[in-house]
PDB file of C-alpha atoms in Angstrom:
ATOM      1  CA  UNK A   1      43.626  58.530 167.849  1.00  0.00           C
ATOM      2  CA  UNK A   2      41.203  61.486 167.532  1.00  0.00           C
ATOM      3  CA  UNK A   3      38.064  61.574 166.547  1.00  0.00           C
ATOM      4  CA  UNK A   4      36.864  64.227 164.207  1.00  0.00           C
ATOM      5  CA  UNK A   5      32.931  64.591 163.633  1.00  0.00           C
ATOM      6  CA  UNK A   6      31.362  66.126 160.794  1.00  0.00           C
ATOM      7  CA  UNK A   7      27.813  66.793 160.719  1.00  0.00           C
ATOM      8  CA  UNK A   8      25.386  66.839 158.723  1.00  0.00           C
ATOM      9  CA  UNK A   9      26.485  63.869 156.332  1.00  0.00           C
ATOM     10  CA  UNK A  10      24.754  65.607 153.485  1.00  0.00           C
ATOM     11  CA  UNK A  11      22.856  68.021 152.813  1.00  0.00           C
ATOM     12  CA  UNK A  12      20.150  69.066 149.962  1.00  0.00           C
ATOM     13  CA  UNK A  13      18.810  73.074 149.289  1.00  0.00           C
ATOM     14  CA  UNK A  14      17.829  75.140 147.348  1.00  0.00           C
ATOM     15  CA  UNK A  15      19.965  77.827 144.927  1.00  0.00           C
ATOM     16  CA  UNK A  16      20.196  80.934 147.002  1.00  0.00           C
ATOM     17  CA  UNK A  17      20.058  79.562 150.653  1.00  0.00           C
ATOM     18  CA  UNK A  18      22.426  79.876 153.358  1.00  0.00           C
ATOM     19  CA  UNK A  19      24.805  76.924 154.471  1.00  0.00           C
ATOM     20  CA  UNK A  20      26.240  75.409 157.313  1.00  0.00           C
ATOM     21  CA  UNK A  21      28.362  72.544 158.246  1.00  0.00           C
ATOM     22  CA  UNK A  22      30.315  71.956 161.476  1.00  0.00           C
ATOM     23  CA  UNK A  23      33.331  69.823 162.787  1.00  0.00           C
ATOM     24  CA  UNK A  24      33.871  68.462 166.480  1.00  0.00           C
ATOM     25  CA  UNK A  25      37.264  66.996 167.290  1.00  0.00           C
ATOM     26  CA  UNK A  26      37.743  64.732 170.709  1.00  0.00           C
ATOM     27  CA  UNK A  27      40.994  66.594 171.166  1.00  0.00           C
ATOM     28  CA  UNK A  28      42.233  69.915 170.671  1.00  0.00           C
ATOM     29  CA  UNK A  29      43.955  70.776 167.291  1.00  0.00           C
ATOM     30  CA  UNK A  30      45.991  73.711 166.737  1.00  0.00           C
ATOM     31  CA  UNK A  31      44.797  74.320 162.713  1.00  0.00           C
ATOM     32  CA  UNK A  32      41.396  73.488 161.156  1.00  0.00           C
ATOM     33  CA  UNK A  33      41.078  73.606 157.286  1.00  0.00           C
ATOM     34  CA  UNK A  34      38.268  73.233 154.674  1.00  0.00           C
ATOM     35  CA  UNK A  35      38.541  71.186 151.905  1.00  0.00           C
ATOM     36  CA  UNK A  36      36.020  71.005 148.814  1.00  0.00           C
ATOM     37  CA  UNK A  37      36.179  67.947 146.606  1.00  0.00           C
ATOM     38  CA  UNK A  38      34.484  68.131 142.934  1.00  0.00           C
ATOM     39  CA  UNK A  39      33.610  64.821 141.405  1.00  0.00           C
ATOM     40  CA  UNK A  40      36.463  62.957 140.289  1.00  0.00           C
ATOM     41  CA  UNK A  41      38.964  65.851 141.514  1.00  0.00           C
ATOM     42  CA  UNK A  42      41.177  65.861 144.271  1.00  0.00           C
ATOM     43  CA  UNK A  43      40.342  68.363 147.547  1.00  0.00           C
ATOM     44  CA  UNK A  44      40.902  71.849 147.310  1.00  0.00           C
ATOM     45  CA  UNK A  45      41.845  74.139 150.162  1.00  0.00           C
ATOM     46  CA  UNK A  46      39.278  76.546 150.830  1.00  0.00           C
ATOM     47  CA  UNK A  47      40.304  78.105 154.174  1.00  0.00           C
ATOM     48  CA  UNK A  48      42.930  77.130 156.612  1.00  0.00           C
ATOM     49  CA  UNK A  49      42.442  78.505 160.811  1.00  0.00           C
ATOM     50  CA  UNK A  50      45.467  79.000 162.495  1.00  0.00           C
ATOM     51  CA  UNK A  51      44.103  80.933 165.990  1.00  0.00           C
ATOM     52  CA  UNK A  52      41.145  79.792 168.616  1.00  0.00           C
ATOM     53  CA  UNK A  53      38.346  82.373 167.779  1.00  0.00           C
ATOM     54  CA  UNK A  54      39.432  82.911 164.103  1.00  0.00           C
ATOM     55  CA  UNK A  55      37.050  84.255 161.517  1.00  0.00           C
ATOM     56  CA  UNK A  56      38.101  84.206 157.933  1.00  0.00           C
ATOM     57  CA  UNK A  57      36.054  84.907 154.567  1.00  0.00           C
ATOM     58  CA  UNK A  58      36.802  83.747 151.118  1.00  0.00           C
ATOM     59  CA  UNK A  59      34.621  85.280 149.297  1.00  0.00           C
ATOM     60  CA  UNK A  60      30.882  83.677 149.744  1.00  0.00           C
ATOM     61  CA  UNK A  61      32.485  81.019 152.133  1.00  0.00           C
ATOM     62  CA  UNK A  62      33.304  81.946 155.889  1.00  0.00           C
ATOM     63  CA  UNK A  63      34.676  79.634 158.675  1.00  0.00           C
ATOM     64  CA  UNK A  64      35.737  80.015 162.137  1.00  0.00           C
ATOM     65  CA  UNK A  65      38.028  78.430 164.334  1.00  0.00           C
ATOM     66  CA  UNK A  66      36.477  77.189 168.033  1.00  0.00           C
ATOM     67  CA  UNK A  67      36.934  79.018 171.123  1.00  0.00           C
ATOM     68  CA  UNK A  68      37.549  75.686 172.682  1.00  0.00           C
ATOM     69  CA  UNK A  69      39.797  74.744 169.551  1.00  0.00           C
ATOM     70  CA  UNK A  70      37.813  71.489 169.413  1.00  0.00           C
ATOM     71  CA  UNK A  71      35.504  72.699 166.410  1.00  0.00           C
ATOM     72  CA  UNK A  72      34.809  74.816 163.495  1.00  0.00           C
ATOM     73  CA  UNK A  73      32.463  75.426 160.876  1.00  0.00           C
ATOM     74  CA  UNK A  74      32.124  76.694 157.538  1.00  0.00           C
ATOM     75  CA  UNK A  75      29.254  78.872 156.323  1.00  0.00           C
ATOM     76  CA  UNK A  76      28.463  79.442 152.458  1.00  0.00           C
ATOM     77  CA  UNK A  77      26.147  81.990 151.877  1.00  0.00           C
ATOM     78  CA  UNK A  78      23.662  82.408 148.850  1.00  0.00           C
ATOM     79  CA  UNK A  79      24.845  78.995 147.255  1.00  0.00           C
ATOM     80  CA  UNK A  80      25.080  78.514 143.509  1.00  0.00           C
ATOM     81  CA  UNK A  81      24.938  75.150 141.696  1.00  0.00           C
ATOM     82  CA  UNK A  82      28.570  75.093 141.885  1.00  0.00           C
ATOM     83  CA  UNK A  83      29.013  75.064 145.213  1.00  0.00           C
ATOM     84  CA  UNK A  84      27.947  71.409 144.974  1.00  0.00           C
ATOM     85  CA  UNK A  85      30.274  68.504 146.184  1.00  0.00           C
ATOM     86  CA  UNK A  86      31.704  67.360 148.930  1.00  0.00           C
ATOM     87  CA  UNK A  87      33.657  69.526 151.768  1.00  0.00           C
ATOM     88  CA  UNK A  88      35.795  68.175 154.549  1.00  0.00           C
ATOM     89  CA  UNK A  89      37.176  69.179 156.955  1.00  0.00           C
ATOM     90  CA  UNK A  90      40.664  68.220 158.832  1.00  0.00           C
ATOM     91  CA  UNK A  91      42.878  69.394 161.510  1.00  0.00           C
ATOM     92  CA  UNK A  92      46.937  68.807 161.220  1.00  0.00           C
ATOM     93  CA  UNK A  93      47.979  67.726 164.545  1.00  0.00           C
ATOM     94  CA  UNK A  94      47.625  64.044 162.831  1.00  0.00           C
ATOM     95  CA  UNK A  95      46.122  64.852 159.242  1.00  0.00           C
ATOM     96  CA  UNK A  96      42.964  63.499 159.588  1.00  0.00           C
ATOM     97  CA  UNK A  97      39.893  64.024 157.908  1.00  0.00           C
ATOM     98  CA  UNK A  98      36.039  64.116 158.680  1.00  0.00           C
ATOM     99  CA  UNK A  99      33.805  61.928 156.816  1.00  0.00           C
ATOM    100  CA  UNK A 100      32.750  64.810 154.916  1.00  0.00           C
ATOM    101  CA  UNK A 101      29.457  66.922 154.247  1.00  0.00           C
ATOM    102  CA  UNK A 102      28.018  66.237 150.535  1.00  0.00           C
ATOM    103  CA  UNK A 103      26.125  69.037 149.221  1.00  0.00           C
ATOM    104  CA  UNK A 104      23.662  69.097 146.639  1.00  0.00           C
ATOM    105  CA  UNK A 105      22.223  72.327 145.108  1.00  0.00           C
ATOM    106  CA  UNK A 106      18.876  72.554 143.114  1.00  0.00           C
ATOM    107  CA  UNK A 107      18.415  75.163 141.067  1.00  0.00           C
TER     108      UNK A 107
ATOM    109  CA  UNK B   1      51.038  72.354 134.403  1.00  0.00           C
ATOM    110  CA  UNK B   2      49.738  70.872 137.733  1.00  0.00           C
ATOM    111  CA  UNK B   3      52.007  70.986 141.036  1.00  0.00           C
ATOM    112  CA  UNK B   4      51.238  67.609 142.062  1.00  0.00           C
ATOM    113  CA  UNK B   5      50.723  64.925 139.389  1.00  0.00           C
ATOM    114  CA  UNK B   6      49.610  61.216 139.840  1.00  0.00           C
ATOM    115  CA  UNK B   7      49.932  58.132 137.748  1.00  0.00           C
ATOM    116  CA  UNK B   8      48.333  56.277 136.592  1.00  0.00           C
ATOM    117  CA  UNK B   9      44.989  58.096 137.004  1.00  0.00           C
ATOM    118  CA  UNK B  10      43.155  54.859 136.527  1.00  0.00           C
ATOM    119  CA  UNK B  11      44.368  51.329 136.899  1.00  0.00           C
ATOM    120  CA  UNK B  12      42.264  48.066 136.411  1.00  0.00           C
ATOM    121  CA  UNK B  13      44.197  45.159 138.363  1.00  0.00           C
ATOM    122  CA  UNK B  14      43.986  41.877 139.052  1.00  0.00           C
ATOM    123  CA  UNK B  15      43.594  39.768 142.724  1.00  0.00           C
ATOM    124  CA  UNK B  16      47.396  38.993 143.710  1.00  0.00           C
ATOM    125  CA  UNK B  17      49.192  41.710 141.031  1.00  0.00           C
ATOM    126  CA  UNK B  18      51.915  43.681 142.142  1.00  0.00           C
ATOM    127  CA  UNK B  19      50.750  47.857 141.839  1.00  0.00           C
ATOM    128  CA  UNK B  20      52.423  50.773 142.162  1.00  0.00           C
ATOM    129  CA  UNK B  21      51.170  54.108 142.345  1.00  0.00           C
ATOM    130  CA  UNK B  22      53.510  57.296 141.775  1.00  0.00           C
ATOM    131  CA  UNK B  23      53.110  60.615 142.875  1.00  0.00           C
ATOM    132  CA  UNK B  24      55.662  63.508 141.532  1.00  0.00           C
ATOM    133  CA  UNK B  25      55.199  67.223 143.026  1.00  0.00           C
ATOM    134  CA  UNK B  26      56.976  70.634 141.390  1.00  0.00           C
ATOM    135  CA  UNK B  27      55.982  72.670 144.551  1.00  0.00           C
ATOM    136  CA  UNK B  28      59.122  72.528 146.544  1.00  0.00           C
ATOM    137  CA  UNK B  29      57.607  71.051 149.393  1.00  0.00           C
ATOM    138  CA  UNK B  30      59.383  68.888 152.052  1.00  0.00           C
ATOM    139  CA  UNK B  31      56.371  66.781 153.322  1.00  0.00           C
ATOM    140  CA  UNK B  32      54.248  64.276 151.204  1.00  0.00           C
ATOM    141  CA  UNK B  33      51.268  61.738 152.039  1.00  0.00           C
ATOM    142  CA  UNK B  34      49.309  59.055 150.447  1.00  0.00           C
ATOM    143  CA  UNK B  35      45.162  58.952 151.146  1.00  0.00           C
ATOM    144  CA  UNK B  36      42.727  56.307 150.441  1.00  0.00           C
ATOM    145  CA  UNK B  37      38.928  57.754 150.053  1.00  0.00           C
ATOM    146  CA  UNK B  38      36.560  54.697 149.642  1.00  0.00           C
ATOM    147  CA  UNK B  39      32.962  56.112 148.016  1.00  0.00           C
ATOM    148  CA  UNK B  40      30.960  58.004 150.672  1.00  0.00           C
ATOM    149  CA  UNK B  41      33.859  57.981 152.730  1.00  0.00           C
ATOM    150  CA  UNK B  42      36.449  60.706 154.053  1.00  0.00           C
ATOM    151  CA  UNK B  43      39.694  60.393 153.685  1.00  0.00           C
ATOM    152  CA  UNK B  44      42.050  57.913 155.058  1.00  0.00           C
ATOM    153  CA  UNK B  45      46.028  58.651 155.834  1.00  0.00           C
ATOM    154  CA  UNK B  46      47.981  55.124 154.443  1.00  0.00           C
ATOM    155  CA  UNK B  47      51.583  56.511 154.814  1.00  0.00           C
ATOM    156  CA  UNK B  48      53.748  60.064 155.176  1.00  0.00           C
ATOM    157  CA  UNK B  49      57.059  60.985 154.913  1.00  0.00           C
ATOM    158  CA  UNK B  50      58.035  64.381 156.349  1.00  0.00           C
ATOM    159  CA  UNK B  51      61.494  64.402 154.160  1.00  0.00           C
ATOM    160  CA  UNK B  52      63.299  62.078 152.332  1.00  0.00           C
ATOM    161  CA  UNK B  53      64.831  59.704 155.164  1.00  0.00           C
ATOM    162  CA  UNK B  54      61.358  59.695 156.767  1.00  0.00           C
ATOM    163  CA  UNK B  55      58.450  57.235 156.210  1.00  0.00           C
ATOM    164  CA  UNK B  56      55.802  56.730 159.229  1.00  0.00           C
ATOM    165  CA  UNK B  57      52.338  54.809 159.210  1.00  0.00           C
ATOM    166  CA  UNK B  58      49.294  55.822 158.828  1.00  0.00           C
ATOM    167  CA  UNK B  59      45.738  54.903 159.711  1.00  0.00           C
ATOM    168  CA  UNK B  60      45.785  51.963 157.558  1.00  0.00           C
ATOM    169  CA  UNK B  61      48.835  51.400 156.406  1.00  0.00           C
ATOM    170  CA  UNK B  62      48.672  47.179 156.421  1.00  0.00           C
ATOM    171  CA  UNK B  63      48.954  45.614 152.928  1.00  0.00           C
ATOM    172  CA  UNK B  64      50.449  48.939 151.597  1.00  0.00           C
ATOM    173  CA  UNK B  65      54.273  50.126 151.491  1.00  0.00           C
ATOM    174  CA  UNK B  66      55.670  53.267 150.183  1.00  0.00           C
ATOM    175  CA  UNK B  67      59.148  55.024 148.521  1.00  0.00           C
ATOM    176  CA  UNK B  68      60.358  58.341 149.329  1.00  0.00           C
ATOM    177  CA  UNK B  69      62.895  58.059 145.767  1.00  0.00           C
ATOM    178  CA  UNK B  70      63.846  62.139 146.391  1.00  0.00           C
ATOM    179  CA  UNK B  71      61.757  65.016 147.806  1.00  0.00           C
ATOM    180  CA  UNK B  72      59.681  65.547 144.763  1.00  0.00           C
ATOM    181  CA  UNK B  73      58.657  62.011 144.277  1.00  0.00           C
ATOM    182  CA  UNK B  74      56.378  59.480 146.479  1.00  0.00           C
ATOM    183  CA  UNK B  75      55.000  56.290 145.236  1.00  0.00           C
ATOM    184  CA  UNK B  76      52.648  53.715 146.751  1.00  0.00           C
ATOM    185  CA  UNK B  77      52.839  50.114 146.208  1.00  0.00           C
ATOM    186  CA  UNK B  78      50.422  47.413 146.550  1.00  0.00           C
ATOM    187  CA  UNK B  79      52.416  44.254 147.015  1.00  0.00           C
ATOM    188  CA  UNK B  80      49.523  41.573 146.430  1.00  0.00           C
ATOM    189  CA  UNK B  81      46.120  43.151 145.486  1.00  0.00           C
ATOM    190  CA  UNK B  82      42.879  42.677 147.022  1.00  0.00           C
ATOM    191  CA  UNK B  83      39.410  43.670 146.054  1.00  0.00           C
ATOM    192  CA  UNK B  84      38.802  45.283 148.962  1.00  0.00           C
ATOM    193  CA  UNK B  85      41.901  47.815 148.152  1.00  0.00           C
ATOM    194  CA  UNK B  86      39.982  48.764 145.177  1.00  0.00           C
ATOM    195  CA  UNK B  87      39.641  53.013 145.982  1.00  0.00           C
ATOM    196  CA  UNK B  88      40.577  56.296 145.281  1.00  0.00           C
ATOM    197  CA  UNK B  89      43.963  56.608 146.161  1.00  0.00           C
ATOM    198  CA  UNK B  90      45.188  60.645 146.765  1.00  0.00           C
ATOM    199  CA  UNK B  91      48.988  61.603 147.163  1.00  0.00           C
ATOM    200  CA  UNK B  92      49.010  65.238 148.987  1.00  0.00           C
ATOM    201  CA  UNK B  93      51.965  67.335 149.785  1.00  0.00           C
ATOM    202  CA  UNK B  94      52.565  69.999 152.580  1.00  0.00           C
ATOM    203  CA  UNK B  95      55.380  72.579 153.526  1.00  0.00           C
ATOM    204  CA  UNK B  96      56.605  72.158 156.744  1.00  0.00           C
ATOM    205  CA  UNK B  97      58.398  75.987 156.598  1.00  0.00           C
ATOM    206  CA  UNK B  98      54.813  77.595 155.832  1.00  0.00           C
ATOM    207  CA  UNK B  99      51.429  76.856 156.950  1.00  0.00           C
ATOM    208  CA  UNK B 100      51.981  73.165 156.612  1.00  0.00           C
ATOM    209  CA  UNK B 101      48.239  72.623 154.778  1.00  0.00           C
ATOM    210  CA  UNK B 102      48.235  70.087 152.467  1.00  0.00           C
ATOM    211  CA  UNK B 103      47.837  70.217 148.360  1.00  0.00           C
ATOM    212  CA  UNK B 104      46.535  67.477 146.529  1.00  0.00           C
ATOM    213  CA  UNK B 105      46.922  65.381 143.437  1.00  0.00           C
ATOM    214  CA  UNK B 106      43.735  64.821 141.047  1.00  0.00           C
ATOM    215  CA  UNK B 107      43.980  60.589 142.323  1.00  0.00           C
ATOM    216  CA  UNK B 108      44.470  57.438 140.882  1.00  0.00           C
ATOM    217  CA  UNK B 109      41.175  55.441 140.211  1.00  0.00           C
ATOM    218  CA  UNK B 110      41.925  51.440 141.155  1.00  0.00           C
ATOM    219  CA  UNK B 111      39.969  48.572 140.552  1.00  0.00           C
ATOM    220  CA  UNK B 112      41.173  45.121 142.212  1.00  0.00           C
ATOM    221  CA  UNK B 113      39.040  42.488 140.361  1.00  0.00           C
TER     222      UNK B 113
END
C-alpha cells in the first residue's frame, strides 16, 4: 500500500517561533489534510488540499499541497502553548495516516 | 451535542472477553471508519463501510469484525481479547457527496489485561 512519511517525529520550541512539518507519500494522492490531536481528544481537521500547488491559511496555520502531489506541509507561525499536540497528516485515496509530528511548546 | 459519539469511552477487559465498541454519528454522512492509534503511533484503518451494505478491510483488520446496523451507527467488536489489542480505538465518519474528509469521535480507551 502507500507509504506516507512524516517528518520530524517531534518537535520542541520555543513560544513565538515559526513551525514546520512535512509529508512525503510513495504515490500520488489527489487530497492531503491536516489533522491536530489534543491529549485524550480525537483529530481535528485543520485544513484539507484539494489541487497540486494549493496554498490555504487558517488563520496562524498554512499548508500547501505538492506540485508533484506526493507531499505537503503545514506551517504554524508565531506558536502559542496551545498549539501543542500532535498533527497528522493523511491523504484519502486509501485513508491513511502519517505517524504524526508531536509538538511541544515552552513558554 | 457532539456529531459523532463513542461508547464506551473507556473499557477495562479481560484476555478472551467478548467487546464491542459502538460508534453513533448525527451528521448525515454516508461513509464511516474505525481507527486504532497505539501510543506514539499514527493512526491505523481496522475496517470502513462506505454505506450501509458495504464493509471492506482495513490495514489491520485480523482479530476485529464490524456492523454497519443503519447509516448513523458503526460498531466494532472484539471477538476474543488480547493484550496486545489494548489501544485507542477512533470511529470517524466522511461524506462521500462533499469533500469526503473525515470527522472524528473523541475514542474509546481499552485495556486488555
Amino acid at each position: 500500500g502507500q507509504q506516507l512519511n512524516q517528518s520530524p517525529q517531534s518537535m520542541f520550541i520555543q513560544e513565538g517561533e515559526d513551525v514546520s512539518m512535512n509529508c512525503t507519500s510513495s504515490s500520488i494522492f489527489n487530497t492531503w489534510l491536516w489533522y491536530k490531536q489534543d491529549p485524550g481528544e480525537g483529530p481535528v481537521l485543520l485544513i484539507a488540499l484539494y489541487k497540486a500547488g494549493e496554498l490555504t491559511s487558517n488563520g496562524r496555520l498554512t499548508a500547501q499541497f505538492g506540485i508533484t502531489r506526493k507531499d505537503s506541509f503545514l506551517n504554524i507561525s508565531a506558536s502559542i502553548p496551545s498549539d501543542v499536540g500532535i498533527y497528522f497528516c493523511a491523504g484519502n485515496n486509501d485513508m491513511r495516516f502519517g505517524a504524526g509530528t508531536r509538538l511541544t511548546v515552552k513558554p | 451535542d457532539a456529531d459523532v459519539t463513542q461508547t464506551p469511552r473507556n473499557r477495562i477487559t479481560k484476555t478472551g472477553k467478548r467487546i464491542m465498541l459502538e460508534c453513533s454519528q448525527t451528521k448525515g454522512h454516508d461513509r464511516m471508519y474505525w481507527y486504532r492509534q497505539d501510543p506514539g503511533l499514527g493512526l491505523q484503518l481496522i475496517y470502513y463501510s462506505f454505506d450501509v451494505k458495504d464493509i471492506n478491510k482495513g490495514e489491520i483488520s485480523d482479530g476485529y469484525s464490524v456492523s454497519r446496523q443503519a447509516q448513523a451507527k458503526f460498531s466494532l467488536s472484539l471477538e476474543s481479547a488480547i493484550p496486545n489489542q489494548t489501544a485507542l480505538y477512533f470511529c470517524a465518519t466522511s461524506d462521500s457527496q462533499g469533500r469526503d474528509t473525515q470527522y472524528f469521535g473523541p475514542g474509546t480507551r481499552l485495556t486488555v489485561l
